[in-house]
JSON list of C-alpha atoms in Angstrom, two decimals:
[
{"chain": "A", "resi": 7, "resn": "THR", "atom": "CA", "xyz": [-21.08, -15.27, -1.29]},
{"chain": "A", "resi": 8, "resn": "LEU", "atom": "CA", "xyz": [-20.08, -12.82, -0.27]},
{"chain": "A", "resi": 9, "resn": "HIS", "atom": "CA", "xyz": [-19.85, -9.28, -0.78]},
{"chain": "A", "resi": 10, "resn": "LEU", "atom": "CA", "xyz": [-17.14, -7.20, 0.31]},
{"chain": "A", "resi": 11, "resn": "ALA", "atom": "CA", "xyz": [-16.78, -3.50, -1.46]},
{"chain": "A", "resi": 12, "resn": "PRO", "atom": "CA", "xyz": [-14.77, -2.25, -1.54]},
{"chain": "A", "resi": 13, "resn": "VAL", "atom": "CA", "xyz": [-11.97, -4.33, -1.14]},
{"chain": "A", "resi": 14, "resn": "VAL", "atom": "CA", "xyz": [-9.07, -3.76, 0.90]},
{"chain": "A", "resi": 15, "resn": "PRO", "atom": "CA", "xyz": [-6.23, -5.37, -0.70]},
{"chain": "A", "resi": 16, "resn": "TRP", "atom": "CA", "xyz": [-3.99, -7.44, 0.43]},
{"chain": "A", "resi": 17, "resn": "SER", "atom": "CA", "xyz": [0.06, -5.92, 0.18]},
{"chain": "A", "resi": 18, "resn": "PRO", "atom": "CA", "xyz": [3.44, -6.82, 1.48]},
{"chain": "A", "resi": 19, "resn": "GLU", "atom": "CA", "xyz": [3.07, -2.95, 2.01]},
{"chain": "A", "resi": 20, "resn": "GLU", "atom": "CA", "xyz": [-0.62, -2.93, 3.87]},
{"chain": "A", "resi": 21, "resn": "PRO", "atom": "CA", "xyz": [-1.40, -6.54, 4.88]},
{"chain": "A", "resi": 22, "resn": "HIS", "atom": "CA", "xyz": [-4.73, -5.63, 5.20]},
{"chain": "A", "resi": 23, "resn": "LEU", "atom": "CA", "xyz": [-6.79, -9.00, 6.30]},
{"chain": "A", "resi": 24, "resn": "TYR", "atom": "CA", "xyz": [-10.12, -9.84, 6.87]},
{"chain": "A", "resi": 25, "resn": "VAL", "atom": "CA", "xyz": [-11.85, -11.83, 9.39]},
{"chain": "A", "resi": 26, "resn": "ALA", "atom": "CA", "xyz": [-14.93, -14.75, 8.56]},
{"chain": "A", "resi": 27, "resn": "THR", "atom": "CA", "xyz": [-17.13, -16.54, 11.53]},
{"chain": "A", "resi": 28, "resn": "VAL", "atom": "CA", "xyz": [-19.05, -19.54, 10.61]},
{"chain": "A", "resi": 29, "resn": "GLN", "atom": "CA", "xyz": [-20.68, -21.28, 12.10]},
{"chain": "A", "resi": 30, "resn": "LEU", "atom": "CA", "xyz": [-21.85, -25.48, 11.53]},
{"chain": "A", "resi": 31, "resn": "SER", "atom": "CA", "xyz": [-26.22, -25.39, 12.95]},
{"chain": "A", "resi": 32, "resn": "GLU", "atom": "CA", "xyz": [-28.15, -28.83, 13.98]},
{"chain": "A", "resi": 33, "resn": "ASP", "atom": "CA", "xyz": [-32.07, -28.26, 14.44]},
{"chain": "A", "resi": 34, "resn": "GLY", "atom": "CA", "xyz": [-30.93, -25.14, 15.93]},
{"chain": "A", "resi": 35, "resn": "ARG", "atom": "CA", "xyz": [-28.56, -25.33, 17.96]},
{"chain": "A", "resi": 36, "resn": "GLU", "atom": "CA", "xyz": [-24.68, -24.23, 17.25]},
{"chain": "A", "resi": 37, "resn": "VAL", "atom": "CA", "xyz": [-22.59, -27.33, 17.01]},
{"chain": "A", "resi": 38, "resn": "HIS", "atom": "CA", "xyz": [-19.24, -26.16, 15.60]},
{"chain": "A", "resi": 39, "resn": "THR", "atom": "CA", "xyz": [-17.89, -22.72, 15.20]},
{"chain": "A", "resi": 40, "resn": "GLU", "atom": "CA", "xyz": [-14.41, -21.72, 13.23]},
{"chain": "A", "resi": 41, "resn": "THR", "atom": "CA", "xyz": [-12.75, -18.72, 12.54]},
{"chain": "A", "resi": 42, "resn": "VAL", "atom": "CA", "xyz": [-9.92, -17.23, 10.33]},
{"chain": "A", "resi": 43, "resn": "ARG", "atom": "CA", "xyz": [-8.29, -14.53, 8.74]},
{"chain": "A", "resi": 44, "resn": "PHE", "atom": "CA", "xyz": [-7.85, -14.46, 4.66]},
{"chain": "A", "resi": 45, "resn": "GLY", "atom": "CA", "xyz": [-6.73, -11.04, 2.14]},
{"chain": "A", "resi": 46, "resn": "MET", "atom": "CA", "xyz": [-7.44, -10.33, -0.95]},
{"chain": "A", "resi": 47, "resn": "ARG", "atom": "CA", "xyz": [-5.72, -9.94, -2.96]},
{"chain": "A", "resi": 48, "resn": "GLU", "atom": "CA", "xyz": [-4.12, -10.21, -7.40]},
{"chain": "A", "resi": 49, "resn": "PHE", "atom": "CA", "xyz": [-0.56, -11.63, -8.06]},
{"chain": "A", "resi": 50, "resn": "THR", "atom": "CA", "xyz": [-0.45, -12.40, -11.98]},
{"chain": "A", "resi": 51, "resn": "ILE", "atom": "CA", "xyz": [2.46, -11.46, -14.83]},
{"chain": "A", "resi": 52, "resn": "HIS", "atom": "CA", "xyz": [1.52, -9.38, -17.97]},
{"chain": "A", "resi": 53, "resn": "GLY", "atom": "CA", "xyz": [4.44, -9.41, -20.94]},
{"chain": "A", "resi": 54, "resn": "ALA", "atom": "CA", "xyz": [7.63, -9.12, -18.06]},
{"chain": "A", "resi": 55, "resn": "GLU", "atom": "CA", "xyz": [6.41, -7.43, -15.47]},
{"chain": "A", "resi": 56, "resn": "CYS", "atom": "CA", "xyz": [4.39, -8.68, -12.52]},
{"chain": "A", "resi": 57, "resn": "ARG", "atom": "CA", "xyz": [2.13, -6.60, -11.10]},
{"chain": "A", "resi": 58, "resn": "LEU", "atom": "CA", "xyz": [0.22, -7.16, -7.19]},
{"chain": "A", "resi": 59, "resn": "ASN", "atom": "CA", "xyz": [-3.52, -5.73, -7.54]},
{"chain": "A", "resi": 60, "resn": "GLY", "atom": "CA", "xyz": [-2.45, -4.09, -10.81]},
{"chain": "A", "resi": 61, "resn": "LYS", "atom": "CA", "xyz": [0.05, -2.16, -9.48]},
{"chain": "A", "resi": 62, "resn": "ARG", "atom": "CA", "xyz": [4.16, -3.54, -10.93]},
{"chain": "A", "resi": 63, "resn": "VAL", "atom": "CA", "xyz": [6.65, -5.01, -8.74]},
{"chain": "A", "resi": 64, "resn": "PHE", "atom": "CA", "xyz": [9.72, -5.61, -8.82]},
{"chain": "A", "resi": 65, "resn": "VAL", "atom": "CA", "xyz": [10.07, -9.06, -6.62]},
{"chain": "A", "resi": 66, "resn": "LYS", "atom": "CA", "xyz": [12.85, -9.07, -4.54]},
{"chain": "A", "resi": 67, "resn": "ALA", "atom": "CA", "xyz": [13.14, -13.27, -3.19]},
{"chain": "A", "resi": 68, "resn": "ALA", "atom": "CA", "xyz": [15.67, -15.03, -1.05]},
{"chain": "A", "resi": 69, "resn": "PHE", "atom": "CA", "xyz": [16.08, -18.38, -0.03]},
{"chain": "A", "resi": 70, "resn": "TRP", "atom": "CA", "xyz": [14.52, -19.27, 3.60]},
{"chain": "A", "resi": 71, "resn": "GLU", "atom": "CA", "xyz": [15.77, -22.38, 5.15]},
{"chain": "A", "resi": 72, "resn": "GLY", "atom": "CA", "xyz": [13.70, -22.43, 8.07]},
{"chain": "A", "resi": 73, "resn": "LEU", "atom": "CA", "xyz": [14.56, -25.01, 10.31]},
{"chain": "A", "resi": 74, "resn": "TYR", "atom": "CA", "xyz": [14.77, -24.04, 13.90]},
{"chain": "A", "resi": 75, "resn": "PRO", "atom": "CA", "xyz": [17.26, -26.40, 16.23]},
{"chain": "A", "resi": 76, "resn": "ALA", "atom": "CA", "xyz": [15.01, -27.28, 18.98]},
{"chain": "A", "resi": 77, "resn": "THR", "atom": "CA", "xyz": [12.32, -28.92, 16.43]},
{"chain": "A", "resi": 78, "resn": "LEU", "atom": "CA", "xyz": [13.49, -28.93, 13.20]},
{"chain": "A", "resi": 79, "resn": "ALA", "atom": "CA", "xyz": [10.06, -27.49, 11.08]},
{"chain": "A", "resi": 80, "resn": "HIS", "atom": "CA", "xyz": [7.96, -25.78, 13.84]},
{"chain": "A", "resi": 81, "resn": "PRO", "atom": "CA", "xyz": [9.49, -22.65, 15.90]},
{"chain": "A", "resi": 82, "resn": "ARG", "atom": "CA", "xyz": [9.18, -22.75, 19.80]},
{"chain": "A", "resi": 83, "resn": "ASP", "atom": "CA", "xyz": [8.85, -19.62, 19.44]},
{"chain": "A", "resi": 84, "resn": "PRO", "atom": "CA", "xyz": [6.76, -17.14, 17.50]},
{"chain": "A", "resi": 85, "resn": "GLU", "atom": "CA", "xyz": [8.73, -13.95, 18.58]},
{"chain": "A", "resi": 86, "resn": "ILE", "atom": "CA", "xyz": [11.76, -16.11, 16.24]},
{"chain": "A", "resi": 87, "resn": "VAL", "atom": "CA", "xyz": [9.61, -16.13, 12.90]},
{"chain": "A", "resi": 88, "resn": "ARG", "atom": "CA", "xyz": [8.99, -12.83, 13.55]},
{"chain": "A", "resi": 89, "resn": "ARG", "atom": "CA", "xyz": [12.18, -11.80, 13.71]},
{"chain": "A", "resi": 90, "resn": "GLU", "atom": "CA", "xyz": [13.08, -13.47, 10.57]},
{"chain": "A", "resi": 91, "resn": "ILE", "atom": "CA", "xyz": [9.88, -12.32, 8.44]},
{"chain": "A", "resi": 92, "resn": "ARG", "atom": "CA", "xyz": [11.11, -8.07, 9.82]},
{"chain": "A", "resi": 93, "resn": "LEU", "atom": "CA", "xyz": [14.95, -8.84, 9.38]},
{"chain": "A", "resi": 94, "resn": "ALA", "atom": "CA", "xyz": [14.07, -9.55, 6.04]},
{"chain": "A", "resi": 95, "resn": "LYS", "atom": "CA", "xyz": [12.00, -7.11, 5.00]},
{"chain": "A", "resi": 96, "resn": "GLU", "atom": "CA", "xyz": [13.83, -4.66, 6.53]},
{"chain": "A", "resi": 97, "resn": "ALA", "atom": "CA", "xyz": [16.77, -6.30, 4.08]},
{"chain": "A", "resi": 98, "resn": "GLY", "atom": "CA", "xyz": [14.68, -5.09, 1.09]},
{"chain": "A", "resi": 99, "resn": "PHE", "atom": "CA", "xyz": [12.91, -8.71, 0.32]},
{"chain": "A", "resi": 100, "resn": "ASN", "atom": "CA", "xyz": [9.18, -9.05, -0.36]},
{"chain": "A", "resi": 101, "resn": "LEU", "atom": "CA", "xyz": [8.93, -12.67, -1.54]},
{"chain": "A", "resi": 102, "resn": "LEU", "atom": "CA", "xyz": [10.55, -15.68, 0.95]},
{"chain": "A", "resi": 103, "resn": "ARG", "atom": "CA", "xyz": [10.88, -19.03, -0.34]},
{"chain": "A", "resi": 104, "resn": "PRO", "atom": "CA", "xyz": [10.54, -21.19, 2.52]},
{"chain": "A", "resi": 105, "resn": "TRP", "atom": "CA", "xyz": [12.59, -24.33, 0.96]},
{"chain": "A", "resi": 106, "resn": "ARG", "atom": "CA", "xyz": [11.65, -27.90, 0.06]},
{"chain": "A", "resi": 107, "resn": "LEU", "atom": "CA", "xyz": [8.48, -28.51, 2.69]},
{"chain": "A", "resi": 108, "resn": "PRO", "atom": "CA", "xyz": [5.59, -26.26, 3.27]},
{"chain": "A", "resi": 109, "resn": "PRO", "atom": "CA", "xyz": [5.76, -23.56, 6.27]},
{"chain": "A", "resi": 110, "resn": "VAL", "atom": "CA", "xyz": [3.77, -24.77, 9.01]},
{"chain": "A", "resi": 111, "resn": "PRO", "atom": "CA", "xyz": [0.89, -22.98, 9.90]},
{"chain": "A", "resi": 112, "resn": "LEU", "atom": "CA", "xyz": [1.85, -20.78, 12.41]},
{"chain": "A", "resi": 113, "resn": "ILE", "atom": "CA", "xyz": [4.45, -19.16, 9.91]},
{"chain": "A", "resi": 114, "resn": "LEU", "atom": "CA", "xyz": [1.87, -18.89, 7.19]},
{"chain": "A", "resi": 115, "resn": "ASP", "atom": "CA", "xyz": [-0.29, -16.82, 9.44]},
{"chain": "A", "resi": 116, "resn": "LEU", "atom": "CA", "xyz": [2.58, -14.87, 10.53]},
{"chain": "A", "resi": 117, "resn": "ALA", "atom": "CA", "xyz": [3.71, -14.06, 7.00]},
{"chain": "A", "resi": 118, "resn": "ASP", "atom": "CA", "xyz": [0.09, -12.46, 6.08]},
{"chain": "A", "resi": 119, "resn": "GLU", "atom": "CA", "xyz": [-0.25, -9.93, 9.38]},
{"chain": "A", "resi": 120, "resn": "MET", "atom": "CA", "xyz": [3.62, -9.10, 8.76]},
{"chain": "A", "resi": 121, "resn": "GLY", "atom": "CA", "xyz": [2.95, -8.05, 4.94]},
{"chain": "A", "resi": 122, "resn": "ILE", "atom": "CA", "xyz": [5.95, -10.81, 2.94]},
{"chain": "A", "resi": 123, "resn": "MET", "atom": "CA", "xyz": [4.94, -13.29, -0.23]},
{"chain": "A", "resi": 124, "resn": "LEU", "atom": "CA", "xyz": [5.35, -16.67, -0.27]},
{"chain": "A", "resi": 125, "resn": "THR", "atom": "CA", "xyz": [6.03, -19.34, -2.54]},
{"chain": "A", "resi": 126, "resn": "GLY", "atom": "CA", "xyz": [4.78, -23.16, -1.51]},
{"chain": "A", "resi": 127, "resn": "SER", "atom": "CA", "xyz": [6.20, -26.22, -2.46]},
{"chain": "A", "resi": 128, "resn": "PRO", "atom": "CA", "xyz": [5.85, -29.67, -1.32]},
{"chain": "A", "resi": 129, "resn": "ALA", "atom": "CA", "xyz": [8.65, -31.51, 0.55]},
{"chain": "A", "resi": 130, "resn": "ILE", "atom": "CA", "xyz": [9.76, -32.60, -2.77]},
{"chain": "A", "resi": 131, "resn": "ALA", "atom": "CA", "xyz": [13.66, -32.63, -3.85]},
{"chain": "A", "resi": 132, "resn": "CYS", "atom": "CA", "xyz": [15.14, -33.84, -6.23]},
{"chain": "A", "resi": 133, "resn": "MET", "atom": "CA", "xyz": [18.39, -33.22, -7.00]},
{"chain": "A", "resi": 134, "resn": "GLY", "atom": "CA", "xyz": [19.58, -35.86, -8.57]},
{"chain": "A", "resi": 135, "resn": "ALA", "atom": "CA", "xyz": [19.14, -38.86, -5.86]},
{"chain": "A", "resi": 136, "resn": "TRP", "atom": "CA", "xyz": [15.29, -38.50, -4.58]},
{"chain": "A", "resi": 137, "resn": "PRO", "atom": "CA", "xyz": [12.44, -39.22, -4.55]},
{"chain": "A", "resi": 138, "resn": "ALA", "atom": "CA", "xyz": [12.70, -42.65, -5.30]},
{"chain": "A", "resi": 139, "resn": "GLU", "atom": "CA", "xyz": [10.96, -43.84, -8.48]},
{"chain": "A", "resi": 140, "resn": "THR", "atom": "CA", "xyz": [8.41, -46.39, -7.53]},
{"chain": "A", "resi": 141, "resn": "PRO", "atom": "CA", "xyz": [5.35, -47.04, -9.49]},
{"chain": "A", "resi": 142, "resn": "ARG", "atom": "CA", "xyz": [3.99, -45.42, -6.85]},
{"chain": "A", "resi": 143, "resn": "LEU", "atom": "CA", "xyz": [6.45, -42.17, -7.18]},
{"chain": "A", "resi": 144, "resn": "GLU", "atom": "CA", "xyz": [3.74, -39.62, -8.77]},
{"chain": "A", "resi": 145, "resn": "GLN", "atom": "CA", "xyz": [0.11, -40.55, -6.95]},
{"chain": "A", "resi": 146, "resn": "GLY", "atom": "CA", "xyz": [2.47, -39.80, -3.83]},
{"chain": "A", "resi": 147, "resn": "TRP", "atom": "CA", "xyz": [4.13, -36.64, -5.66]},
{"chain": "A", "resi": 148, "resn": "THR", "atom": "CA", "xyz": [0.49, -35.51, -6.63]},
{"chain": "A", "resi": 149, "resn": "ARG", "atom": "CA", "xyz": [-1.02, -36.26, -2.80]},
{"chain": "A", "resi": 150, "resn": "ALA", "atom": "CA", "xyz": [1.82, -33.77, -1.14]},
{"chain": "A", "resi": 151, "resn": "MET", "atom": "CA", "xyz": [1.07, -30.99, -3.99]},
{"chain": "A", "resi": 152, "resn": "THR", "atom": "CA", "xyz": [-2.25, -31.45, -3.80]},
{"chain": "A", "resi": 153, "resn": "GLU", "atom": "CA", "xyz": [-2.44, -31.30, -0.23]},
{"chain": "A", "resi": 154, "resn": "MET", "atom": "CA", "xyz": [-0.91, -28.53, 0.43]},
{"chain": "A", "resi": 155, "resn": "VAL", "atom": "CA", "xyz": [-3.01, -26.63, -2.53]},
{"chain": "A", "resi": 156, "resn": "ARG", "atom": "CA", "xyz": [-5.90, -27.04, 0.04]},
{"chain": "A", "resi": 157, "resn": "ARG", "atom": "CA", "xyz": [-3.98, -26.83, 2.71]},
{"chain": "A", "resi": 158, "resn": "ASP", "atom": "CA", "xyz": [-2.94, -23.11, 1.91]},
{"chain": "A", "resi": 159, "resn": "ARG", "atom": "CA", "xyz": [-4.46, -21.83, -0.66]},
{"chain": "A", "resi": 160, "resn": "ASN", "atom": "CA", "xyz": [-6.36, -18.73, 1.48]},
{"chain": "A", "resi": 161, "resn": "HIS", "atom": "CA", "xyz": [-3.30, -17.30, 2.57]},
{"chain": "A", "resi": 162, "resn": "PRO", "atom": "CA", "xyz": [-2.96, -14.17, 1.03]},
{"chain": "A", "resi": 163, "resn": "SER", "atom": "CA", "xyz": [1.01, -14.56, 1.49]},
{"chain": "A", "resi": 164, "resn": "VAL", "atom": "CA", "xyz": [0.94, -17.51, -0.37]},
{"chain": "A", "resi": 165, "resn": "VAL", "atom": "CA", "xyz": [1.40, -15.68, -4.42]},
{"chain": "A", "resi": 166, "resn": "LEU", "atom": "CA", "xyz": [3.16, -18.81, -6.36]},
{"chain": "A", "resi": 167, "resn": "TRP", "atom": "CA", "xyz": [2.88, -22.58, -6.12]},
{"chain": "A", "resi": 168, "resn": "GLU", "atom": "CA", "xyz": [6.62, -24.59, -6.73]},
{"chain": "A", "resi": 169, "resn": "THR", "atom": "CA", "xyz": [6.31, -28.63, -7.99]},
{"chain": "A", "resi": 170, "resn": "SER", "atom": "CA", "xyz": [9.35, -29.69, -6.48]},
{"chain": "A", "resi": 171, "resn": "ASN", "atom": "CA", "xyz": [13.43, -28.60, -6.13]},
{"chain": "A", "resi": 172, "resn": "GLU", "atom": "CA", "xyz": [16.07, -28.84, -8.98]},
{"chain": "A", "resi": 173, "resn": "ILE", "atom": "CA", "xyz": [14.26, -31.48, -11.24]},
{"chain": "A", "resi": 174, "resn": "MET", "atom": "CA", "xyz": [17.22, -33.89, -12.98]},
{"chain": "A", "resi": 175, "resn": "ARG", "atom": "CA", "xyz": [15.77, -36.88, -13.72]},
{"chain": "A", "resi": 176, "resn": "LYS", "atom": "CA", "xyz": [13.94, -36.99, -17.40]},
{"chain": "A", "resi": 177, "resn": "ALA", "atom": "CA", "xyz": [10.64, -40.34, -15.34]},
{"chain": "A", "resi": 178, "resn": "MET", "atom": "CA", "xyz": [10.20, -36.74, -13.09]},
{"chain": "A", "resi": 179, "resn": "LEU", "atom": "CA", "xyz": [10.01, -34.03, -15.72]},
{"chain": "A", "resi": 180, "resn": "ILE", "atom": "CA", "xyz": [8.31, -36.27, -17.47]},
{"chain": "A", "resi": 181, "resn": "ARG", "atom": "CA", "xyz": [5.19, -36.72, -14.81]},
{"chain": "A", "resi": 182, "resn": "ARG", "atom": "CA", "xyz": [5.99, -32.83, -13.27]},
{"chain": "A", "resi": 183, "resn": "HIS", "atom": "CA", "xyz": [3.17, -32.09, -15.83]},
{"chain": "A", "resi": 184, "resn": "ARG", "atom": "CA", "xyz": [1.43, -33.97, -14.61]},
{"chain": "A", "resi": 185, "resn": "VAL", "atom": "CA", "xyz": [1.56, -32.03, -10.65]},
{"chain": "A", "resi": 186, "resn": "SER", "atom": "CA", "xyz": [0.89, -28.88, -11.56]},
{"chain": "A", "resi": 187, "resn": "LEU", "atom": "CA", "xyz": [-2.02, -29.75, -13.66]},
{"chain": "A", "resi": 188, "resn": "ALA", "atom": "CA", "xyz": [-3.54, -31.34, -10.09]},
{"chain": "A", "resi": 189, "resn": "ALA", "atom": "CA", "xyz": [-2.92, -28.37, -8.68]},
{"chain": "A", "resi": 190, "resn": "ARG", "atom": "CA", "xyz": [-3.73, -26.13, -11.35]},
{"chain": "A", "resi": 191, "resn": "ASN", "atom": "CA", "xyz": [-7.36, -27.53, -10.67]},
{"chain": "A", "resi": 192, "resn": "LEU", "atom": "CA", "xyz": [-7.91, -27.15, -7.20]},
{"chain": "A", "resi": 193, "resn": "ASP", "atom": "CA", "xyz": [-6.79, -23.08, -7.02]},
{"chain": "A", "resi": 194, "resn": "PRO", "atom": "CA", "xyz": [-7.32, -22.06, -10.59]},
{"chain": "A", "resi": 195, "resn": "THR", "atom": "CA", "xyz": [-6.00, -18.23, -9.59]},
{"chain": "A", "resi": 196, "resn": "ARG", "atom": "CA", "xyz": [-2.33, -18.60, -8.74]},
{"chain": "A", "resi": 197, "resn": "LEU", "atom": "CA", "xyz": [0.61, -18.96, -10.72]},
{"chain": "A", "resi": 198, "resn": "ILE", "atom": "CA", "xyz": [2.30, -22.35, -10.63]},
{"chain": "A", "resi": 199, "resn": "ILE", "atom": "CA", "xyz": [6.32, -23.61, -11.31]},
{"chain": "A", "resi": 200, "resn": "ASP", "atom": "CA", "xyz": [7.37, -26.29, -12.52]},
{"chain": "A", "resi": 201, "resn": "GLU", "atom": "CA", "xyz": [10.07, -26.72, -10.39]},
{"chain": "A", "resi": 202, "resn": "SER", "atom": "CA", "xyz": [12.98, -24.14, -8.59]},
{"chain": "A", "resi": 203, "resn": "GLY", "atom": "CA", "xyz": [15.11, -24.21, -11.58]},
{"chain": "A", "resi": 204, "resn": "GLY", "atom": "CA", "xyz": [18.63, -24.84, -10.23]},
{"chain": "A", "resi": 205, "resn": "ALA", "atom": "CA", "xyz": [19.31, -28.10, -12.46]},
{"chain": "A", "resi": 206, "resn": "ARG", "atom": "CA", "xyz": [18.49, -25.98, -15.53]},
{"chain": "A", "resi": 207, "resn": "SER", "atom": "CA", "xyz": [21.45, -22.91, -14.53]},
{"chain": "A", "resi": 208, "resn": "VAL", "atom": "CA", "xyz": [23.37, -25.01, -12.42]},
{"chain": "A", "resi": 209, "resn": "TRP", "atom": "CA", "xyz": [23.51, -27.71, -14.09]},
{"chain": "A", "resi": 210, "resn": "GLY", "atom": "CA", "xyz": [23.32, -25.96, -17.73]},
{"chain": "A", "resi": 211, "resn": "THR", "atom": "CA", "xyz": [23.46, -28.81, -20.56]},
{"chain": "A", "resi": 212, "resn": "PHE", "atom": "CA", "xyz": [22.95, -31.76, -18.17]},
{"chain": "A", "resi": 213, "resn": "ALA", "atom": "CA", "xyz": [22.11, -35.03, -19.77]},
{"chain": "A", "resi": 214, "resn": "TYR", "atom": "CA", "xyz": [18.71, -36.64, -18.15]},
{"chain": "A", "resi": 215, "resn": "PRO", "atom": "CA", "xyz": [19.91, -40.44, -17.44]}
]
């Protein structure tokens, strides 16, 4: 338990970060030390308003492809990511949605540092045909979701979780609620949206097979 008074909140305008150093000792001898940065903030919805640290915020979000030609998901140079975040903020955006995969830790660290909110989403892209319906579908989906939450839940830039991308099959619709509850058990503080919403807005009265 840490007592921080007064707390300096994290926000895109003032991305204040704390530094925590934890030492593991055995018989009075230090065996391991870990140092991490973290931020303190609250992101909630009240009626039709989004609020960040108790103040109304108008969310201006953008889709972030995050594909890097040399390495696919991990940029070869942190300055590439810095430039992407800087350009997004200069364009007026305050939230980015990385597409169909959890960002690598480097990207999360830079988002914390530079002040951009993120959506956390596992590498589950339905879009009609995927993933294949197997006996272990829900188990794999739940594992992907919960491992992402455990890894990323201490990043202040991540303000909400998304369970999947464009669900269009009844079998996935049935399972997504249980996946959401598994994430909720690990993180009772963040909003969870059950999917990206593309299937609802694009397909309208889509007839589920």
